[in-house]
Amino acid sequence: MKMRTYVKYIIAAAAAGLGIFLFYLSSVSWGQMLLTKDRVMFYLEQPLSVQKAKEVDEKSQEEKQMDSGQEDGTETMPEFCIWGQKDKVEITNANLYRSAQADAVLMCGNPELLFEDCRLPGRKDTQGCLLDEKTAWELFGSSEVTGKEISYEGKSYIIRQVLSSKERIFAFQVGSPRGNGDFEGSRPENETIGGEQNSTDNVLNRITMQKPEEKSLQDLQSLWGNKYGISATILDLQLLQGIGGFFVLLIPLTSCVYFLWYLFCLYRQQSQLVWKAAVAALSLVLAVCFFILLKGQINIPDDYIPTRWSQFSFWQYLWLQKQEAVELLIKIPKTNLDYSWGEMFTRTLSCGIIAEIFLLFGIAYIRFYVCKHHAEVEP
């Protein structure tokens, strides 16, 4: 009989331990999602040509140098990078007669917004590129390849930095020199090459930019339309962060509610006033601690708050807006840089839900068998 009781306790403890471990994984993934909260991503249904992207980038840099945002009242654009991806391009190492396939990320702007702690190649670096470790090993047999040369579509690139990436990535600034001395994007926007339009003109369909604290997502979206006439659609990663945060907080919320309920039952069982006061004080401390936890973790964006409480249609509009945002995140063509936030969100959600299931199972298991055990041992 005792052995069966011990086995039940071990099962309950194992369920609780696994739930805690999954909660830890969910929290870590959510924390990684929050690291990107100072960035906002846009999707361009009409991709920009190389020429247009470079014009926008050059104009933005000129405005910052002149500090026109304070001179004439116009707003300067925060740091951004216009980019896109070409899947499975062939890169060669002419010296070793080796070739490899990787996904090419074409950039026009600040590369640090796409790759953490990576400031190279700069905007005017017409020869630099980035390469991931796997592709570097396949081309050179080593990951120490900074400064070495590779070729892509008849153009030579010098590796500025090697990326620690799970995916195969080859990234460079658009406008890198061609083999004949011309520059990509130097042709007129509608000029064709060999009867076909420049293959890069349908690639630059993403914008990643720095998000100032005082700016909302809608403000930044309007800025693109007002300054450059670019119709950019928000990729609402902020919504995914909020959903992930809700499932991370499920475990603390469930635990707090259970202990408050347990303390309430314990309060009702006490006959002496001193013990009632002690239980009530402990309940108050637990409630205050949980409130502080929620206050530090919950941040409601301004666009989730109606300007007037009488605007009941606001909630219907907000629901439709967020529904469309989720549909857009699902249907857009995914790039290698999208897999990171997609993986973090999936891990946050799945681990949080499974951890909650294990917690509820552990609570129900302990309550049923422990209460049953106490009822059996009582005379």
Tab-separated table of C-alpha atoms in Angstrom:
chain	number	residue	atom	x	y	z
A	1	MET	CA	0.000	0.000	0.000
A	2	LYS	CA	2.805	2.401	0.891
A	3	MET	CA	4.614	1.553	-2.350
A	4	ARG	CA	1.551	2.497	-4.396
A	5	THR	CA	1.280	5.761	-2.480
A	6	TYR	CA	4.936	6.578	-3.135
A	7	VAL	CA	4.495	5.828	-6.847
A	8	LYS	CA	1.560	8.244	-6.983
A	9	TYR	CA	3.619	10.959	-5.307
A	10	ILE	CA	6.485	10.321	-7.750
A	11	ILE	CA	4.111	10.632	-10.717
A	12	ALA	CA	2.746	13.906	-9.360
A	13	ALA	CA	6.262	15.235	-8.719
A	14	ALA	CA	7.402	14.205	-12.224
A	15	ALA	CA	4.412	15.971	-13.790
A	16	ALA	CA	5.152	19.109	-11.771
A	17	GLY	CA	8.862	18.994	-12.688
A	18	LEU	CA	8.133	18.567	-16.387
A	19	GLY	CA	5.630	21.413	-16.219
A	20	ILE	CA	8.221	23.692	-14.611
A	21	PHE	CA	10.793	22.773	-17.265
A	22	LEU	CA	8.336	23.504	-20.081
A	23	PHE	CA	7.407	26.774	-18.390
A	24	TYR	CA	11.111	27.676	-18.370
A	25	LEU	CA	11.413	26.941	-22.113
A	26	SER	CA	8.301	28.994	-22.830
A	27	SER	CA	9.625	31.927	-20.780
A	28	VAL	CA	13.032	31.845	-22.489
A	29	SER	CA	11.445	31.844	-25.957
A	30	TRP	CA	9.151	34.700	-24.986
A	31	GLY	CA	12.131	36.644	-23.668
A	32	GLN	CA	13.851	36.189	-27.029
A	33	MET	CA	10.740	37.543	-28.763
A	34	LEU	CA	10.811	40.623	-26.540
A	35	LEU	CA	14.394	41.375	-27.607
A	36	THR	CA	13.005	42.419	-31.006
A	37	LYS	CA	10.308	44.737	-29.606
A	38	ASP	CA	12.345	47.806	-30.646
A	39	ARG	CA	11.981	46.794	-34.290
A	40	VAL	CA	9.010	46.765	-36.617
A	41	MET	CA	8.601	44.881	-39.868
A	42	PHE	CA	6.609	45.838	-42.976
A	43	TYR	CA	5.549	43.793	-45.983
A	44	LEU	CA	5.394	45.352	-49.457
A	45	GLU	CA	2.765	43.805	-51.709
A	46	GLN	CA	4.373	45.772	-54.542
A	47	PRO	CA	8.130	45.103	-54.223
A	48	LEU	CA	10.497	48.018	-54.713
A	49	SER	CA	13.019	48.143	-57.506
A	50	VAL	CA	16.681	48.433	-56.601
A	51	GLN	CA	16.760	51.956	-57.963
A	52	LYS	CA	13.760	53.061	-55.867
A	53	ALA	CA	15.138	51.447	-52.702
A	54	LYS	CA	18.497	53.174	-53.109
A	55	GLU	CA	16.803	56.524	-53.774
A	56	VAL	CA	14.788	56.177	-50.549
A	57	ASP	CA	17.868	55.190	-48.558
A	58	GLU	CA	19.994	58.039	-49.945
A	59	LYS	CA	17.255	60.600	-49.337
A	60	SER	CA	16.849	59.384	-45.755
A	61	GLN	CA	20.583	59.685	-45.089
A	62	GLU	CA	20.677	63.196	-46.552
A	63	GLU	CA	17.810	64.273	-44.283
A	64	LYS	CA	19.642	62.978	-41.218
A	65	GLN	CA	22.845	64.749	-42.178
A	66	MET	CA	21.003	68.041	-42.663
A	67	ASP	CA	18.935	67.448	-39.513
A	68	SER	CA	15.896	68.607	-41.488
A	69	GLY	CA	13.558	67.149	-38.862
A	70	GLN	CA	14.295	70.173	-36.655
A	71	GLU	CA	14.756	72.807	-39.366
A	72	ASP	CA	11.497	72.646	-41.327
A	73	GLY	CA	9.259	70.593	-39.067
A	74	THR	CA	9.383	67.430	-41.181
A	75	GLU	CA	10.112	64.110	-39.574
A	76	THR	CA	13.292	62.178	-40.271
A	77	MET	CA	12.966	58.469	-40.875
A	78	PRO	CA	14.282	56.125	-38.147
A	79	GLU	CA	16.965	53.600	-39.099
A	80	PHE	CA	15.675	51.025	-41.588
A	81	CYS	CA	16.694	48.292	-43.985
A	82	ILE	CA	14.785	47.477	-47.180
A	83	TRP	CA	15.429	43.858	-48.039
A	84	GLY	CA	14.267	40.693	-49.723
A	85	GLN	CA	15.340	37.108	-50.304
A	86	LYS	CA	16.186	34.981	-53.345
A	87	ASP	CA	15.975	31.278	-52.567
A	88	LYS	CA	18.743	28.763	-53.239
A	89	VAL	CA	21.212	30.767	-55.283
A	90	GLU	CA	24.565	29.263	-56.262
A	91	ILE	CA	27.754	30.687	-54.759
A	92	THR	CA	31.181	29.638	-55.947
A	93	ASN	CA	34.744	29.622	-54.690
A	94	ALA	CA	36.731	29.920	-57.906
A	95	ASN	CA	40.074	29.209	-56.221
A	96	LEU	CA	39.021	25.807	-54.849
A	97	TYR	CA	36.468	25.013	-57.588
A	98	ARG	CA	33.725	24.594	-55.001
A	99	SER	CA	30.116	25.700	-55.082
A	100	ALA	CA	27.253	25.777	-52.593
A	101	GLN	CA	23.646	26.848	-52.408
A	102	ALA	CA	22.318	29.439	-49.977
A	103	ASP	CA	19.448	31.891	-49.706
A	104	ALA	CA	20.543	35.356	-50.803
A	105	VAL	CA	19.370	38.267	-48.635
A	106	LEU	CA	19.506	41.506	-50.628
A	107	MET	CA	19.783	44.575	-48.375
A	108	CYS	CA	19.505	48.305	-48.775
A	109	GLY	CA	20.124	49.965	-45.428
A	110	ASN	CA	21.373	49.094	-41.954
A	111	PRO	CA	22.311	45.365	-41.766
A	112	GLU	CA	22.293	45.406	-37.945
A	113	LEU	CA	18.481	45.512	-38.032
A	114	LEU	CA	18.468	42.105	-39.718
A	115	PHE	CA	21.500	40.461	-38.123
A	116	GLU	CA	22.233	41.144	-34.451
A	117	ASP	CA	25.556	42.902	-33.742
A	118	CYS	CA	26.433	42.945	-37.436
A	119	ARG	CA	27.247	46.377	-38.867
A	120	LEU	CA	28.885	45.076	-42.028
A	121	PRO	CA	28.633	45.450	-44.933
A	122	GLY	CA	27.816	49.156	-44.683
A	123	ARG	CA	25.471	50.995	-46.993
A	124	LYS	CA	28.268	52.019	-49.354
A	125	ASP	CA	30.212	48.769	-49.140
A	126	THR	CA	29.801	47.647	-52.742
A	127	GLN	CA	31.877	44.484	-52.353
A	128	GLY	CA	31.192	43.143	-48.868
A	129	CYS	CA	28.905	40.256	-47.951
A	130	LEU	CA	27.870	38.022	-45.063
A	131	LEU	CA	28.006	34.240	-45.093
A	132	ASP	CA	26.794	31.588	-42.665
A	133	GLU	CA	29.129	29.015	-41.108
A	134	LYS	CA	27.702	25.962	-42.929
A	135	THR	CA	28.133	27.512	-46.348
A	136	ALA	CA	31.614	28.754	-45.384
A	137	TRP	CA	32.640	25.210	-44.462
A	138	GLU	CA	31.258	23.867	-47.722
A	139	LEU	CA	33.123	26.461	-49.799
A	140	PHE	CA	36.400	26.731	-47.844
A	141	GLY	CA	36.501	23.859	-45.365
A	142	SER	CA	36.688	26.385	-42.531
A	143	SER	CA	34.593	29.040	-40.817
A	144	GLU	CA	37.561	31.427	-40.527
A	145	VAL	CA	36.980	32.974	-43.940
A	146	THR	CA	36.690	36.706	-43.214
A	147	GLY	CA	38.356	38.641	-46.035
A	148	LYS	CA	38.160	35.793	-48.559
A	149	GLU	CA	36.442	36.094	-51.920
A	150	ILE	CA	33.397	34.340	-53.368
A	151	SER	CA	31.396	34.808	-56.579
A	152	TYR	CA	27.700	35.069	-57.361
A	153	GLU	CA	26.215	35.717	-60.814
A	154	GLY	CA	29.547	36.884	-62.196
A	155	LYS	CA	30.188	39.332	-59.350
A	156	SER	CA	32.906	39.068	-56.722
A	157	TYR	CA	32.210	39.596	-53.012
A	158	ILE	CA	34.528	39.785	-50.022
A	159	ILE	CA	33.279	38.103	-46.847
A	160	ARG	CA	33.071	40.716	-44.076
A	161	GLN	CA	31.634	38.508	-41.354
A	162	VAL	CA	30.538	34.912	-40.765
A	163	LEU	CA	27.074	34.406	-39.270
A	164	SER	CA	26.144	31.806	-36.665
A	165	SER	CA	22.898	30.842	-38.362
A	166	LYS	CA	20.875	27.635	-38.580
A	167	GLU	CA	19.935	28.560	-42.129
A	168	ARG	CA	22.177	29.006	-45.148
A	169	ILE	CA	22.453	32.756	-45.722
A	170	PHE	CA	24.399	34.901	-48.173
A	171	ALA	CA	23.676	38.613	-47.607
A	172	PHE	CA	24.918	41.694	-49.437
A	173	GLN	CA	23.998	45.312	-50.122
A	174	VAL	CA	22.223	45.900	-53.442
A	175	GLY	CA	24.283	47.946	-55.823
A	176	SER	CA	27.320	45.639	-55.566
A	177	PRO	CA	29.549	45.785	-58.643
A	178	ARG	CA	28.981	43.517	-61.603
A	179	GLY	CA	31.811	41.772	-63.344
A	180	ASN	CA	31.869	44.381	-66.121
A	181	GLY	CA	32.126	47.356	-63.777
A	182	ASP	CA	28.448	48.366	-63.873
A	183	PHE	CA	26.286	48.504	-60.805
A	184	GLU	CA	23.143	46.631	-59.958
A	185	GLY	CA	20.254	49.049	-59.890
A	186	SER	CA	22.019	51.607	-62.104
A	187	ARG	CA	19.680	50.824	-64.996
A	188	PRO	CA	16.342	52.602	-65.306
A	189	GLU	CA	13.561	51.013	-63.319
A	190	ASN	CA	11.728	49.483	-66.291
A	191	GLU	CA	14.745	48.562	-68.422
A	192	THR	CA	14.973	44.874	-69.280
A	193	ILE	CA	17.999	42.640	-69.444
A	194	GLY	CA	17.939	40.025	-72.178
A	195	GLY	CA	14.180	40.498	-72.580
A	196	GLU	CA	13.492	40.076	-68.879
A	197	GLN	CA	13.163	42.632	-66.117
A	198	ASN	CA	15.977	42.865	-63.578
A	199	SER	CA	15.521	39.801	-61.346
A	200	THR	CA	16.113	41.807	-58.178
A	201	ASP	CA	13.160	44.147	-58.786
A	202	ASN	CA	10.619	41.650	-57.433
A	203	VAL	CA	12.707	40.713	-54.393
A	204	LEU	CA	12.813	43.803	-52.166
A	205	ASN	CA	9.448	43.292	-50.462
A	206	ARG	CA	10.342	43.757	-46.786
A	207	ILE	CA	11.257	46.671	-44.530
A	208	THR	CA	12.687	46.317	-41.034
A	209	MET	CA	13.110	49.531	-39.075
A	210	GLN	CA	13.968	50.842	-35.633
A	211	LYS	CA	10.913	51.702	-33.552
A	212	PRO	CA	11.213	54.866	-31.453
A	213	GLU	CA	9.370	54.648	-28.144
A	214	GLU	CA	7.244	57.706	-28.902
A	215	LYS	CA	6.058	56.329	-32.266
A	216	SER	CA	3.205	53.869	-32.772
A	217	LEU	CA	3.117	51.276	-35.550
A	218	GLN	CA	0.480	53.330	-37.371
A	219	ASP	CA	2.680	56.448	-37.180
A	220	LEU	CA	5.555	54.610	-38.827
A	221	GLN	CA	3.286	53.142	-41.475
A	222	SER	CA	1.945	56.603	-42.328
A	223	LEU	CA	5.489	57.957	-42.466
A	224	TRP	CA	6.369	55.629	-45.348
A	225	GLY	CA	3.305	56.689	-47.295
A	226	ASN	CA	3.647	60.423	-46.634
A	227	LYS	CA	7.382	60.763	-47.256
A	228	TYR	CA	8.047	58.264	-50.034
A	229	GLY	CA	4.646	57.181	-51.338
A	230	ILE	CA	5.323	53.571	-50.324
A	231	SER	CA	2.359	51.417	-49.299
A	232	ALA	CA	3.747	49.287	-46.463
A	233	THR	CA	1.662	46.772	-44.497
A	234	ILE	CA	2.542	46.161	-40.845
A	235	LEU	CA	3.648	42.679	-39.848
A	236	ASP	CA	2.200	42.730	-36.341
A	237	LEU	CA	4.840	40.803	-34.379
A	238	GLN	CA	3.726	42.828	-31.366
A	239	LEU	CA	0.486	40.818	-31.432
A	240	LEU	CA	2.442	37.549	-31.358
A	241	GLN	CA	4.448	38.837	-28.397
A	242	GLY	CA	1.218	39.602	-26.556
A	243	ILE	CA	-0.286	36.174	-27.282
A	244	GLY	CA	2.931	34.463	-26.224
A	245	GLY	CA	3.062	36.538	-23.025
A	246	PHE	CA	-0.487	35.480	-22.133
A	247	PHE	CA	0.393	31.786	-22.312
A	248	VAL	CA	3.610	32.347	-20.357
A	249	LEU	CA	1.619	34.026	-17.578
A	250	LEU	CA	-0.895	31.172	-17.447
A	251	ILE	CA	1.335	29.146	-15.099
A	252	PRO	CA	1.844	31.934	-12.503
A	253	LEU	CA	-1.830	32.889	-12.785
A	254	THR	CA	-3.074	29.326	-12.266
A	255	SER	CA	-0.657	28.740	-9.377
A	256	CYS	CA	-1.669	31.985	-7.682
A	257	VAL	CA	-5.383	31.280	-8.049
A	258	TYR	CA	-4.928	27.763	-6.662
A	259	PHE	CA	-2.946	28.939	-3.621
A	260	LEU	CA	-5.413	31.757	-2.945
A	261	TRP	CA	-8.255	29.272	-3.059
A	262	TYR	CA	-6.301	26.906	-0.773
A	263	LEU	CA	-5.635	29.741	1.693
A	264	PHE	CA	-9.321	30.695	1.604
A	265	CYS	CA	-10.305	27.139	2.502
A	266	LEU	CA	-7.663	27.131	5.235
A	267	TYR	CA	-9.013	30.450	6.527
A	268	ARG	CA	-12.512	29.026	6.846
A	269	GLN	CA	-11.219	26.016	8.782
A	270	GLN	CA	-9.500	28.110	11.451
A	271	SER	CA	-11.369	28.712	14.675
A	272	GLN	CA	-8.879	31.013	16.392
A	273	LEU	CA	-8.690	34.678	15.370
A	274	VAL	CA	-4.879	34.710	15.397
A	275	TRP	CA	-4.635	31.968	12.793
A	276	LYS	CA	-7.330	33.585	10.675
A	277	ALA	CA	-5.357	36.833	10.681
A	278	ALA	CA	-2.135	35.004	9.731
A	279	VAL	CA	-3.790	33.248	6.802
A	280	ALA	CA	-5.419	36.502	5.657
A	281	ALA	CA	-2.062	38.331	5.807
A	282	LEU	CA	-0.383	35.576	3.796
A	283	SER	CA	-3.147	35.776	1.186
A	284	LEU	CA	-2.708	39.541	0.944
A	285	VAL	CA	1.071	39.215	0.478
A	286	LEU	CA	0.555	36.631	-2.289
A	287	ALA	CA	-1.994	38.849	-4.050
A	288	VAL	CA	0.312	41.890	-3.891
A	289	CYS	CA	3.281	39.896	-5.244
A	290	PHE	CA	1.201	38.622	-8.129
A	291	PHE	CA	-0.052	42.148	-8.885
A	292	ILE	CA	3.538	43.423	-9.008
A	293	LEU	CA	4.441	40.564	-11.366
A	294	LEU	CA	1.581	41.418	-13.714
A	295	LYS	CA	2.325	45.133	-13.590
A	296	GLY	CA	5.926	44.548	-14.677
A	297	GLN	CA	5.036	42.157	-17.492
A	298	ILE	CA	1.827	43.531	-19.002
A	299	ASN	CA	2.141	46.494	-21.341
A	300	ILE	CA	-0.981	47.492	-23.302
A	301	PRO	CA	-0.142	49.358	-26.554
A	302	ASP	CA	-1.904	52.654	-27.226
A	303	ASP	CA	-3.741	51.306	-30.271
A	304	TYR	CA	-5.543	48.801	-27.995
A	305	ILE	CA	-7.130	51.632	-25.982
A	306	PRO	CA	-10.160	53.506	-27.410
A	307	THR	CA	-10.098	57.284	-27.379
A	308	ARG	CA	-13.621	57.328	-25.915
A	309	TRP	CA	-15.234	54.508	-23.935
A	310	SER	CA	-18.481	55.159	-25.805
A	311	GLN	CA	-16.912	53.911	-29.032
A	312	PHE	CA	-18.167	50.321	-28.854
A	313	SER	CA	-17.409	49.818	-32.544
A	314	PHE	CA	-13.718	50.234	-31.668
A	315	TRP	CA	-13.499	46.678	-30.322
A	316	GLN	CA	-15.129	45.185	-33.402
A	317	TYR	CA	-12.762	47.118	-35.642
A	318	LEU	CA	-9.765	46.112	-33.495
A	319	TRP	CA	-10.767	42.428	-33.680
A	320	LEU	CA	-11.057	42.556	-37.485
A	321	GLN	CA	-7.756	44.397	-37.718
A	322	LYS	CA	-5.895	41.821	-35.625
A	323	GLN	CA	-7.566	38.978	-37.498
A	324	GLU	CA	-6.273	40.389	-40.774
A	325	ALA	CA	-2.824	40.830	-39.198
A	326	VAL	CA	-2.697	37.141	-38.232
A	327	GLU	CA	-3.854	36.079	-41.700
A	328	LEU	CA	-1.111	38.198	-43.262
A	329	LEU	CA	1.559	36.668	-41.015
A	330	ILE	CA	0.397	33.206	-42.093
A	331	LYS	CA	0.094	33.762	-45.836
A	332	ILE	CA	3.183	35.892	-46.632
A	333	PRO	CA	6.095	34.066	-48.275
A	334	LYS	CA	8.488	33.165	-45.458
A	335	THR	CA	12.179	33.993	-45.492
A	336	ASN	CA	15.005	32.624	-43.359
A	337	LEU	CA	14.735	35.670	-41.118
A	338	ASP	CA	11.052	34.885	-40.508
A	339	TYR	CA	11.787	31.404	-39.204
A	340	SER	CA	13.404	32.851	-36.076
A	341	TRP	CA	10.324	34.703	-34.788
A	342	GLY	CA	8.058	31.902	-36.047
A	343	GLU	CA	10.071	29.323	-34.132
A	344	MET	CA	10.158	31.447	-30.970
A	345	PHE	CA	6.399	32.028	-31.075
A	346	THR	CA	5.630	28.348	-31.703
A	347	ARG	CA	7.903	27.264	-28.839
A	348	THR	CA	6.419	29.861	-26.498
A	349	LEU	CA	2.870	28.826	-27.324
A	350	SER	CA	3.314	25.047	-27.347
A	351	CYS	CA	5.497	24.843	-24.233
A	352	GLY	CA	3.172	27.220	-22.355
A	353	ILE	CA	0.053	25.201	-23.202
A	354	ILE	CA	1.635	21.831	-22.387
A	355	ALA	CA	3.075	23.221	-19.130
A	356	GLU	CA	-0.411	24.430	-18.150
A	357	ILE	CA	-1.851	20.974	-18.897
A	358	PHE	CA	0.784	19.311	-16.709
A	359	LEU	CA	0.148	21.818	-13.923
A	360	LEU	CA	-3.610	21.209	-13.975
A	361	PHE	CA	-2.998	17.464	-14.093
A	362	GLY	CA	-0.635	17.689	-11.116
A	363	ILE	CA	-3.100	19.764	-9.083
A	364	ALA	CA	-5.994	17.423	-9.843
A	365	TYR	CA	-3.860	14.329	-9.236
A	366	ILE	CA	-2.563	15.549	-5.883
A	367	ARG	CA	-5.958	16.759	-4.702
A	368	PHE	CA	-7.699	13.500	-5.566
A	369	TYR	CA	-5.154	10.990	-4.279
A	370	VAL	CA	-3.861	13.009	-1.340
A	371	CYS	CA	-7.381	13.692	-0.078
A	372	LYS	CA	-8.276	10.063	-0.641
A	373	HIS	CA	-5.160	8.941	1.241
A	374	HIS	CA	-5.935	11.215	4.201
A	375	ALA	CA	-9.496	9.968	4.295
A	376	GLU	CA	-8.245	6.380	4.450
A	377	VAL	CA	-5.745	6.948	7.262
A	378	GLU	CA	-8.146	8.950	9.430
A	379	PRO	CA	-9.779	6.784	12.167
